[in-house]
């Protein structure tokens, strides 16, 4: 059914429209108040749900296998993701992204162990959620190792293009989410055009830095065995929890 | 250096000590364990120097230097030599699987926070909040000794416990008297030498450093 194919793109585009401008460029856009992090995680989950359905929809064994693996990773990554976000929102006393950025801007303390832990956890989770190398290889078509590629194996043409686009949007969103929560410097505090164009420059700079780091990670690491993933994501959860604990213990 | 920044630096380093303790808990490779142990010693040493600066106690600089030479350079070197001579650098067997160990470790951190919260409220020192971290480091070292089967990893767990105790002394009372610290440092050094000799003997007798082998009294 085409409905599944269509829903994925619809959802991803909705996510982008709803939240991306709010946390990539400025704090005072009209839709900034909708940029709640928990809502964002839930929207990612819905998009993933429909991708998994689309993977099973094609009726081959690979699609089902890919969907099952994707959901396994999701079930491990999501609690860790929420834990990392709770740690950041504990520090800012809000789950709204613009509020978090405000607090980090005005923050008097730079060395916060909880934020450092949450950042490490977030990097691990982002690698898993966007299907980058230690978890999933986006360029593979080897039967035994593919996860995301297995789901979309039977898609072609414009549907494949849209799915790939949605996937890249997801990577972009994760990078921007990380940048907004942990390194918000450069985001415009007001809505005037000059500040926003400066913020755009800063955004491009951050994106290129993260891209370079991603290249280093992907050339330096090999894809790990799928059964090691529980440890990988377990340590992400551990880091996020340690961040939350060190917020209570040390700050 | 501002006293506020120093306090923040102190809690940051405490967090990293805890992180390396967890890293040792989940690390499978022997050399990785030794490196993590050395990192923990380094964080501890820098932390001691920071506390010495905050409290204005100059003998802490000496114990910081002592930690640096002993726990960052000498003990990891001895362990390296041991591992290389005994050829035991393979992956380590664990009794409980690793995600489970992590969860137990988190529970231990929460427990020690709960245990230390009345003490923290009574204390007036700058370093009082790191006391819970120190206790957690001790407990995680103990957990590591329980969950590992290999003799060398158990020793690393023991040394990590000693790190935790040293950290607790620094954060609870700005360090023990210098005489006591010198004594403990020499004790640990001697212990490491004796462990090394024991390892060679165990290795020649049992052909393995797995402690399960030592429970067998008969030769089959």
CSV table of C-alpha atoms in Angstrom, one decimal:
chain,number,residue,atom,x,y,z
A,1,UNK,CA,0.0,0.0,0.0
A,2,UNK,CA,1.3,3.4,-0.9
A,3,UNK,CA,0.0,4.9,2.3
A,4,UNK,CA,3.0,3.7,4.2
A,5,UNK,CA,5.4,5.0,1.7
A,6,UNK,CA,3.8,8.3,1.8
A,7,UNK,CA,3.4,8.6,5.5
A,8,UNK,CA,7.1,8.4,6.2
A,9,UNK,CA,7.9,11.5,4.1
A,10,UNK,CA,4.9,13.3,5.4
A,11,UNK,CA,6.0,12.8,9.0
A,12,UNK,CA,9.6,13.6,8.5
A,13,UNK,CA,8.6,16.8,6.6
A,14,UNK,CA,6.2,17.7,9.4
A,15,UNK,CA,9.0,17.2,12.0
A,16,UNK,CA,11.3,19.5,10.0
A,17,UNK,CA,8.7,22.1,9.5
A,18,UNK,CA,7.5,22.1,13.1
A,19,UNK,CA,10.8,22.1,15.0
A,20,UNK,CA,13.8,22.6,12.9
A,21,UNK,CA,13.6,26.4,12.4
A,22,UNK,CA,13.0,26.8,16.1
A,23,UNK,CA,16.2,25.2,17.3
A,24,UNK,CA,18.5,25.8,14.4
A,25,UNK,CA,18.3,29.5,13.9
A,26,UNK,CA,16.5,31.6,16.4
A,27,UNK,CA,14.8,31.4,19.7
A,28,UNK,CA,12.0,33.8,18.9
A,29,UNK,CA,10.3,32.3,16.0
A,30,UNK,CA,6.5,31.9,16.2
A,31,UNK,CA,6.7,28.1,16.4
A,32,UNK,CA,9.5,28.0,18.9
A,33,UNK,CA,7.1,27.0,21.7
A,34,UNK,CA,6.2,23.8,19.8
A,35,UNK,CA,9.8,22.6,19.9
A,36,UNK,CA,9.4,20.3,22.9
A,37,UNK,CA,12.0,17.6,23.0
A,38,UNK,CA,9.7,14.8,24.2
A,39,UNK,CA,7.3,15.5,21.4
A,40,UNK,CA,10.3,15.4,19.0
A,41,UNK,CA,11.3,12.0,20.3
A,42,UNK,CA,7.8,10.8,19.9
A,43,UNK,CA,7.6,12.1,16.3
A,44,UNK,CA,10.8,10.2,15.5
A,45,UNK,CA,9.2,7.1,17.0
A,46,UNK,CA,6.1,7.5,14.8
A,47,UNK,CA,8.3,8.0,11.7
A,48,UNK,CA,10.2,4.9,12.6
A,49,UNK,CA,7.1,2.9,13.2
A,50,UNK,CA,5.8,3.7,9.7
A,51,UNK,CA,9.2,2.9,8.2
A,52,UNK,CA,9.1,-0.5,9.8
A,53,UNK,CA,5.5,-1.0,8.5
A,54,UNK,CA,6.7,0.0,5.0
A,55,UNK,CA,9.5,-2.5,5.4
A,56,UNK,CA,7.0,-5.3,6.2
A,57,UNK,CA,4.6,-4.1,3.5
A,58,UNK,CA,6.8,-5.3,0.6
A,59,UNK,CA,6.3,-8.9,1.7
A,60,UNK,CA,9.9,-10.2,1.4
A,61,UNK,CA,11.9,-11.7,4.1
A,62,UNK,CA,14.5,-8.9,4.1
A,63,UNK,CA,11.9,-6.3,4.8
A,64,UNK,CA,10.6,-8.1,7.8
A,65,UNK,CA,14.1,-8.8,9.1
A,66,UNK,CA,15.1,-5.2,8.7
A,67,UNK,CA,12.0,-4.0,10.5
A,68,UNK,CA,12.6,-6.3,13.3
A,69,UNK,CA,16.2,-5.2,13.8
A,70,UNK,CA,15.2,-1.5,13.5
A,71,UNK,CA,12.6,-1.9,16.2
A,72,UNK,CA,15.2,-3.8,18.4
A,73,UNK,CA,17.6,-0.9,18.1
A,74,UNK,CA,14.8,1.6,18.7
A,75,UNK,CA,13.6,-0.1,21.9
A,76,UNK,CA,17.1,0.1,23.3
A,77,UNK,CA,17.9,3.6,22.0
A,78,UNK,CA,14.8,5.4,23.0
A,79,UNK,CA,15.0,5.1,26.8
A,80,UNK,CA,18.6,6.2,26.6
A,81,UNK,CA,17.6,9.1,24.4
A,82,UNK,CA,14.9,10.2,26.8
A,83,UNK,CA,17.3,9.8,29.7
A,84,UNK,CA,19.9,12.1,28.0
A,85,UNK,CA,17.2,14.6,27.3
A,86,UNK,CA,15.9,14.5,30.9
A,87,UNK,CA,19.4,15.2,32.1
A,88,UNK,CA,19.6,18.3,30.0
A,89,UNK,CA,16.1,19.4,30.9
A,90,UNK,CA,16.9,18.9,34.6
A,91,UNK,CA,19.6,21.5,34.2
A,92,UNK,CA,17.3,23.9,32.5
A,93,UNK,CA,14.1,22.9,34.3
A,94,UNK,CA,12.2,22.7,31.1
A,95,UNK,CA,11.8,20.3,28.1
A,96,UNK,CA,11.3,23.1,25.7
A,97,UNK,CA,14.3,23.5,23.4
A,98,UNK,CA,14.3,27.3,23.3
A,99,UNK,CA,14.2,27.4,27.1
A,100,UNK,CA,17.2,25.0,27.3
A,101,UNK,CA,19.2,27.2,24.9
A,102,UNK,CA,18.3,30.3,27.0
A,103,UNK,CA,19.5,28.6,30.2
A,104,UNK,CA,22.8,27.5,28.6
A,105,UNK,CA,23.3,31.0,27.2
A,106,UNK,CA,22.8,32.6,30.5
A,107,UNK,CA,24.5,29.9,32.5
A,108,UNK,CA,27.3,30.9,34.9
A,109,UNK,CA,28.8,27.4,35.0
A,110,UNK,CA,30.5,25.9,32.0
A,111,UNK,CA,31.9,22.8,33.5
A,112,UNK,CA,28.9,20.7,34.2
A,113,UNK,CA,29.6,16.9,34.5
A,114,UNK,CA,25.9,16.1,33.9
A,115,UNK,CA,25.9,17.8,30.5
A,116,UNK,CA,29.2,16.2,29.5
A,117,UNK,CA,27.8,12.7,30.3
A,118,UNK,CA,24.5,13.6,28.4
A,119,UNK,CA,26.5,14.7,25.4
A,120,UNK,CA,28.5,11.5,25.2
A,121,UNK,CA,25.3,9.5,25.6
A,122,UNK,CA,23.6,11.6,22.9
A,123,UNK,CA,26.5,11.0,20.4
A,124,UNK,CA,26.2,7.2,20.9
A,125,UNK,CA,22.4,7.4,20.5
A,126,UNK,CA,22.5,9.6,17.5
A,127,UNK,CA,24.9,7.2,15.8
A,128,UNK,CA,22.5,4.4,16.5
A,129,UNK,CA,19.3,6.2,15.5
A,130,UNK,CA,20.6,7.6,12.3
A,131,UNK,CA,22.1,4.3,11.3
A,132,UNK,CA,25.8,5.4,11.0
A,133,UNK,CA,28.8,3.1,11.1
A,134,UNK,CA,29.4,1.4,14.3
A,135,UNK,CA,25.7,0.4,14.4
A,136,UNK,CA,24.6,0.1,10.8
A,137,UNK,CA,26.3,0.8,7.5
A,138,UNK,CA,24.2,3.1,5.3
A,139,UNK,CA,26.1,1.9,2.2
A,140,UNK,CA,25.9,-1.8,2.6
A,141,UNK,CA,23.7,-4.3,0.8
A,142,UNK,CA,25.2,-7.3,2.5
A,143,UNK,CA,22.3,-9.6,3.7
A,144,UNK,CA,23.7,-10.3,7.1
A,145,UNK,CA,24.5,-6.9,8.2
A,146,UNK,CA,22.0,-4.4,6.8
A,147,UNK,CA,19.4,-3.0,9.0
A,148,UNK,CA,17.9,0.2,7.5
A,149,UNK,CA,18.8,-0.9,4.0
A,150,UNK,CA,17.0,-4.2,4.4
A,151,UNK,CA,13.7,-2.3,5.1
A,152,UNK,CA,13.9,-0.2,2.0
A,153,UNK,CA,15.5,-2.8,-0.2
A,154,UNK,CA,12.5,-3.2,-2.6
A,155,UNK,CA,11.8,0.5,-3.0
A,156,UNK,CA,12.9,2.3,-6.1
A,157,UNK,CA,12.3,5.5,-8.0
A,158,UNK,CA,10.8,8.5,-6.4
A,159,UNK,CA,9.7,6.6,-3.3
A,160,UNK,CA,13.3,5.5,-2.6
A,161,UNK,CA,14.4,9.1,-3.2
A,162,UNK,CA,11.9,10.4,-0.7
A,163,UNK,CA,12.9,7.8,1.9
A,164,UNK,CA,16.6,8.6,1.4
A,165,UNK,CA,15.8,12.3,1.7
A,166,UNK,CA,13.8,11.6,4.9
A,167,UNK,CA,16.8,9.7,6.3
A,168,UNK,CA,19.1,12.6,5.6
A,169,UNK,CA,16.7,15.0,7.2
A,170,UNK,CA,16.8,12.7,10.2
A,171,UNK,CA,20.6,13.0,10.4
A,172,UNK,CA,20.4,16.7,10.0
A,173,UNK,CA,17.8,17.0,12.7
A,174,UNK,CA,19.9,14.9,15.1
A,175,UNK,CA,22.9,17.0,14.5
A,176,UNK,CA,20.9,20.2,15.0
A,177,UNK,CA,19.3,18.8,18.1
A,178,UNK,CA,22.7,18.0,19.6
A,179,UNK,CA,24.0,21.4,18.6
A,180,UNK,CA,21.0,23.2,20.2
A,181,UNK,CA,21.1,21.2,23.4
A,182,UNK,CA,24.8,21.1,24.0
A,183,UNK,CA,26.5,23.8,21.9
A,184,UNK,CA,23.9,26.5,21.2
A,185,UNK,CA,26.4,29.3,20.6
A,186,UNK,CA,25.5,31.3,17.6
A,187,UNK,CA,21.7,30.7,17.7
A,188,UNK,CA,20.0,34.1,17.3
A,189,UNK,CA,18.2,35.3,20.5
A,190,UNK,CA,16.0,37.7,18.6
A,191,UNK,CA,14.1,37.3,15.3
A,192,UNK,CA,15.6,40.1,13.2
A,193,UNK,CA,17.1,39.1,9.8
A,194,UNK,CA,20.7,40.1,10.5
A,195,UNK,CA,20.9,37.9,13.6
A,196,UNK,CA,19.2,35.0,11.7
A,197,UNK,CA,21.7,35.2,8.8
A,198,UNK,CA,24.6,35.1,11.4
A,199,UNK,CA,22.9,32.1,13.0
A,200,UNK,CA,22.7,30.5,9.6
A,201,UNK,CA,26.4,30.9,9.1
A,202,UNK,CA,27.0,29.4,12.6
A,203,UNK,CA,24.7,26.5,11.7
A,204,UNK,CA,26.7,25.8,8.5
A,205,UNK,CA,29.9,25.8,10.5
A,206,UNK,CA,28.6,23.4,13.1
A,207,UNK,CA,27.2,21.1,10.4
A,208,UNK,CA,30.6,21.0,8.7
A,209,UNK,CA,32.4,20.3,12.0
A,210,UNK,CA,30.0,17.5,12.8
A,211,UNK,CA,30.4,16.2,9.3
A,212,UNK,CA,34.2,16.0,9.7
A,213,UNK,CA,33.8,14.2,13.0
A,214,UNK,CA,31.4,11.8,11.4
A,215,UNK,CA,33.9,11.1,8.6
A,216,UNK,CA,36.6,10.4,11.3
A,217,UNK,CA,34.3,8.0,13.2
A,218,UNK,CA,33.3,6.2,10.0
A,219,UNK,CA,36.8,5.7,8.8
A,220,UNK,CA,38.2,4.8,12.2
A,221,UNK,CA,35.6,2.3,13.3
A,222,UNK,CA,34.3,-1.0,11.9
A,223,UNK,CA,30.7,-2.0,12.1
A,224,UNK,CA,30.1,-3.9,15.3
A,225,UNK,CA,28.3,-7.2,15.6
A,226,UNK,CA,24.6,-6.9,15.9
A,227,UNK,CA,24.6,-8.7,19.3
A,228,UNK,CA,27.1,-6.2,20.7
A,229,UNK,CA,24.5,-3.5,20.2
A,230,UNK,CA,22.9,-4.1,23.5
A,231,UNK,CA,26.2,-3.3,25.1
A,232,UNK,CA,26.7,-0.2,22.9
A,233,UNK,CA,23.3,1.2,23.7
A,234,UNK,CA,23.4,-0.1,27.2
A,235,UNK,CA,26.5,2.1,27.8
A,236,UNK,CA,24.6,5.0,26.2
A,237,UNK,CA,21.9,4.5,28.8
A,238,UNK,CA,24.5,4.1,31.5
A,239,UNK,CA,26.1,7.4,30.5
A,240,UNK,CA,22.8,9.2,30.5
A,241,UNK,CA,21.8,7.8,33.9
A,242,UNK,CA,25.2,8.8,35.3
A,243,UNK,CA,24.7,12.3,33.9
A,244,UNK,CA,21.4,12.5,35.7
A,245,UNK,CA,22.9,11.1,39.0
A,246,UNK,CA,25.8,13.4,38.8
A,247,UNK,CA,23.4,16.3,38.5
A,248,UNK,CA,21.9,15.3,41.8
A,249,UNK,CA,25.2,14.3,43.5
A,250,UNK,CA,27.6,17.0,42.2
A,251,UNK,CA,25.6,20.1,41.3
B,1,UNK,CA,41.9,30.4,39.9
B,2,UNK,CA,38.6,31.3,41.3
B,3,UNK,CA,37.4,29.1,44.2
B,4,UNK,CA,34.0,28.6,42.4
B,5,UNK,CA,35.7,27.3,39.2
B,6,UNK,CA,38.0,25.1,41.4
B,7,UNK,CA,34.9,23.5,43.0
B,8,UNK,CA,33.4,22.9,39.6
B,9,UNK,CA,36.6,21.4,38.3
B,10,UNK,CA,36.6,19.2,41.4
B,11,UNK,CA,33.1,17.8,40.7
B,12,UNK,CA,34.0,17.5,37.0
B,13,UNK,CA,37.0,15.4,37.8
B,14,UNK,CA,35.0,13.4,40.3
B,15,UNK,CA,32.5,12.6,37.5
B,16,UNK,CA,35.4,11.4,35.4
B,17,UNK,CA,36.7,9.2,38.2
B,18,UNK,CA,33.3,7.6,38.4
B,19,UNK,CA,33.2,7.2,34.6
B,20,UNK,CA,36.5,5.4,34.5
B,21,UNK,CA,35.3,3.2,37.3
B,22,UNK,CA,32.3,2.2,35.1
B,23,UNK,CA,34.6,1.9,32.1
B,24,UNK,CA,36.7,-0.7,34.0
B,25,UNK,CA,33.6,-2.5,35.0
B,26,UNK,CA,32.5,-3.0,31.4
B,27,UNK,CA,35.9,-3.3,29.7
B,28,UNK,CA,36.7,-6.8,28.4
B,29,UNK,CA,40.3,-6.3,27.2
B,30,UNK,CA,43.2,-6.6,29.7
B,31,UNK,CA,45.2,-3.7,28.3
B,32,UNK,CA,42.1,-1.6,28.1
B,33,UNK,CA,41.6,-2.2,31.8
B,34,UNK,CA,45.2,-1.1,32.6
B,35,UNK,CA,44.8,2.0,30.5
B,36,UNK,CA,41.5,2.9,32.2
B,37,UNK,CA,43.2,2.4,35.6
B,38,UNK,CA,46.0,4.8,34.6
B,39,UNK,CA,43.4,7.4,33.5
B,40,UNK,CA,41.6,7.0,36.8
B,41,UNK,CA,44.8,7.6,38.6
B,42,UNK,CA,45.5,10.7,36.5
B,43,UNK,CA,42.1,12.2,37.2
B,44,UNK,CA,42.6,11.4,40.9
B,45,UNK,CA,46.0,13.1,41.0
B,46,UNK,CA,44.8,16.3,39.3
B,47,UNK,CA,41.8,16.3,41.6
B,48,UNK,CA,44.0,16.0,44.6
B,49,UNK,CA,46.1,18.9,43.4
B,50,UNK,CA,42.9,21.0,42.9
B,51,UNK,CA,41.7,20.2,46.4
B,52,UNK,CA,45.1,21.0,47.7
B,53,UNK,CA,44.8,24.4,46.0
B,54,UNK,CA,41.3,25.0,47.3
B,55,UNK,CA,42.0,24.0,50.9
B,56,UNK,CA,45.5,25.6,50.9
B,57,UNK,CA,47.0,22.3,52.2
B,58,UNK,CA,50.4,21.9,50.6
B,59,UNK,CA,50.9,18.3,51.6
B,60,UNK,CA,48.2,17.4,49.2
B,61,UNK,CA,50.5,18.5,46.3
B,62,UNK,CA,53.0,15.9,47.5
B,63,UNK,CA,50.3,13.1,47.6
B,64,UNK,CA,49.1,14.3,44.2
B,65,UNK,CA,52.7,13.7,42.9
B,66,UNK,CA,52.8,10.4,44.7
B,67,UNK,CA,49.6,9.3,43.0
B,68,UNK,CA,50.9,10.4,39.7
B,69,UNK,CA,54.1,8.4,39.9
B,70,UNK,CA,52.6,5.4,41.5
B,71,UNK,CA,49.2,5.0,40.0
B,72,UNK,CA,49.6,6.5,36.6
B,73,UNK,CA,53.1,5.3,35.8
B,74,UNK,CA,54.5,2.6,38.0
B,75,UNK,CA,51.5,0.3,38.7
B,76,UNK,CA,50.2,0.3,35.1
B,77,UNK,CA,53.8,-0.4,34.0
B,78,UNK,CA,54.1,-3.4,36.4
B,79,UNK,CA,50.7,-4.7,35.2
B,80,UNK,CA,51.7,-4.3,31.6
B,81,UNK,CA,54.8,-6.3,32.2
B,82,UNK,CA,52.8,-9.0,34.0
B,83,UNK,CA,50.3,-9.2,31.3
B,84,UNK,CA,52.9,-9.4,28.6
B,85,UNK,CA,55.1,-12.0,30.4
B,86,UNK,CA,52.1,-14.2,31.4
B,87,UNK,CA,50.4,-13.8,27.9
B,88,UNK,CA,47.0,-13.2,29.4
B,89,UNK,CA,45.9,-10.2,27.2
B,90,UNK,CA,42.9,-12.0,25.8
B,91,UNK,CA,39.3,-11.1,26.4
B,92,UNK,CA,38.3,-11.5,30.0
B,93,UNK,CA,35.6,-13.9,31.2
B,94,UNK,CA,32.8,-12.4,33.2
B,95,UNK,CA,30.5,-14.1,35.7
B,96,UNK,CA,27.5,-11.7,35.2
B,97,UNK,CA,26.9,-10.3,31.7
B,98,UNK,CA,27.9,-6.8,31.0
B,99,UNK,CA,24.6,-4.9,30.7
B,100,UNK,CA,23.5,-6.5,34.0
B,101,UNK,CA,26.8,-5.4,35.7
B,102,UNK,CA,26.2,-1.9,34.5
B,103,UNK,CA,22.7,-1.8,36.0
B,104,UNK,CA,24.1,-3.2,39.3
B,105,UNK,CA,26.7,-0.4,39.2
B,106,UNK,CA,24.1,2.3,38.7
B,107,UNK,CA,22.2,0.8,41.7
B,108,UNK,CA,25.4,1.0,43.7
B,109,UNK,CA,25.8,4.7,42.8
B,110,UNK,CA,22.3,5.5,43.9
B,111,UNK,CA,22.8,3.5,47.1
B,112,UNK,CA,26.0,5.3,48.0
B,113,UNK,CA,24.4,8.6,47.3
B,114,UNK,CA,21.5,7.7,49.6
B,115,UNK,CA,24.1,6.6,52.2
B,116,UNK,CA,26.2,9.7,52.0
B,117,UNK,CA,23.5,12.3,51.9
B,118,UNK,CA,23.3,12.9,55.7
B,119,UNK,CA,27.1,13.1,55.9
B,120,UNK,CA,27.1,15.6,53.0
B,121,UNK,CA,24.6,17.8,54.8
B,122,UNK,CA,26.7,17.9,57.9
B,123,UNK,CA,30.0,18.7,56.1
B,124,UNK,CA,31.1,22.2,55.3
B,125,UNK,CA,34.0,21.4,53.0
B,126,UNK,CA,34.0,22.4,49.3
B,127,UNK,CA,34.5,18.8,48.3
B,128,UNK,CA,31.6,17.3,50.3
B,129,UNK,CA,29.5,16.5,47.3
B,130,UNK,CA,32.2,14.2,45.8
B,131,UNK,CA,32.0,11.9,48.9
B,132,UNK,CA,29.2,9.9,47.4
B,133,UNK,CA,31.2,9.4,44.2
B,134,UNK,CA,34.2,8.2,46.2
B,135,UNK,CA,32.0,5.6,48.0
B,136,UNK,CA,30.5,4.5,44.7
B,137,UNK,CA,34.1,4.1,43.3
B,138,UNK,CA,35.0,1.8,46.2
B,139,UNK,CA,31.8,-0.2,45.7
B,140,UNK,CA,32.3,-0.5,42.0
B,141,UNK,CA,35.8,-1.8,42.6
B,142,UNK,CA,34.4,-4.4,44.9
B,143,UNK,CA,31.8,-5.3,42.3
B,144,UNK,CA,34.5,-5.7,39.8
B,145,UNK,CA,36.4,-8.1,42.0
B,146,UNK,CA,33.2,-10.1,42.5
B,147,UNK,CA,32.1,-10.3,38.8
B,148,UNK,CA,35.5,-11.1,37.2
B,149,UNK,CA,37.1,-14.6,37.2
B,150,UNK,CA,40.5,-13.6,36.2
B,151,UNK,CA,43.2,-13.0,38.9
B,152,UNK,CA,44.7,-9.9,37.2
B,153,UNK,CA,41.3,-8.2,36.8
B,154,UNK,CA,40.6,-8.9,40.4
B,155,UNK,CA,43.8,-7.1,41.4
B,156,UNK,CA,42.9,-4.2,39.2
B,157,UNK,CA,39.6,-4.1,41.0
B,158,UNK,CA,41.4,-4.0,44.3
B,159,UNK,CA,43.6,-1.2,43.1
B,160,UNK,CA,40.5,0.7,41.9
B,161,UNK,CA,39.0,0.3,45.3
B,162,UNK,CA,42.2,1.8,46.8
B,163,UNK,CA,41.8,4.7,44.4
B,164,UNK,CA,38.2,5.2,45.7
B,165,UNK,CA,39.4,5.1,49.4
B,166,UNK,CA,42.1,7.7,48.6
B,167,UNK,CA,39.5,9.8,46.9
B,168,UNK,CA,37.1,9.5,49.9
B,169,UNK,CA,39.9,10.6,52.2
B,170,UNK,CA,40.6,13.7,50.0
B,171,UNK,CA,36.9,14.7,49.8
B,172,UNK,CA,35.9,13.9,53.4
B,173,UNK,CA,38.8,15.5,55.3
B,174,UNK,CA,41.1,17.1,52.7
B,175,UNK,CA,43.4,14.1,52.8
B,176,UNK,CA,44.9,11.9,55.4
B,177,UNK,CA,48.1,13.0,57.2
B,178,UNK,CA,51.1,12.7,54.9
B,179,UNK,CA,52.7,9.9,56.9
B,180,UNK,CA,49.6,7.7,56.5
B,181,UNK,CA,49.4,8.4,52.8
B,182,UNK,CA,53.1,7.6,52.3
B,183,UNK,CA,52.6,4.4,54.2
B,184,UNK,CA,49.5,3.4,52.1
B,185,UNK,CA,51.3,4.2,48.9
B,186,UNK,CA,54.3,2.0,49.8
B,187,UNK,CA,51.9,-0.7,50.9
B,188,UNK,CA,50.1,-0.7,47.6
B,189,UNK,CA,53.5,-0.8,45.8
B,190,UNK,CA,54.7,-3.7,47.8
B,191,UNK,CA,51.3,-5.4,47.3
B,192,UNK,CA,51.6,-5.0,43.5
B,193,UNK,CA,55.1,-6.7,43.6
B,194,UNK,CA,53.8,-9.6,45.8
B,195,UNK,CA,50.8,-10.0,43.5
B,196,UNK,CA,53.2,-10.2,40.6
B,197,UNK,CA,55.2,-13.0,42.2
B,198,UNK,CA,52.0,-14.8,43.2
B,199,UNK,CA,50.7,-14.6,39.6
B,200,UNK,CA,53.9,-16.3,38.3
B,201,UNK,CA,53.5,-19.0,40.9
B,202,UNK,CA,49.8,-19.5,40.2
B,203,UNK,CA,50.5,-19.5,36.5
B,204,UNK,CA,53.2,-22.2,36.7
B,205,UNK,CA,51.1,-24.4,39.0
B,206,UNK,CA,47.7,-24.1,37.3
B,207,UNK,CA,48.6,-23.0,33.7
B,208,UNK,CA,45.9,-20.4,34.0
B,209,UNK,CA,45.0,-17.3,36.1
B,210,UNK,CA,41.3,-18.2,36.2
B,211,UNK,CA,40.3,-18.3,39.8
B,212,UNK,CA,37.9,-21.2,39.2
B,213,UNK,CA,40.9,-23.4,38.5
B,214,UNK,CA,42.2,-22.8,41.9
B,215,UNK,CA,39.1,-24.2,43.6
B,216,UNK,CA,40.1,-27.6,42.2
B,217,UNK,CA,42.3,-29.2,44.7
B,218,UNK,CA,42.9,-32.5,42.9
B,219,UNK,CA,44.8,-33.0,39.7
B,220,UNK,CA,42.7,-34.9,37.2
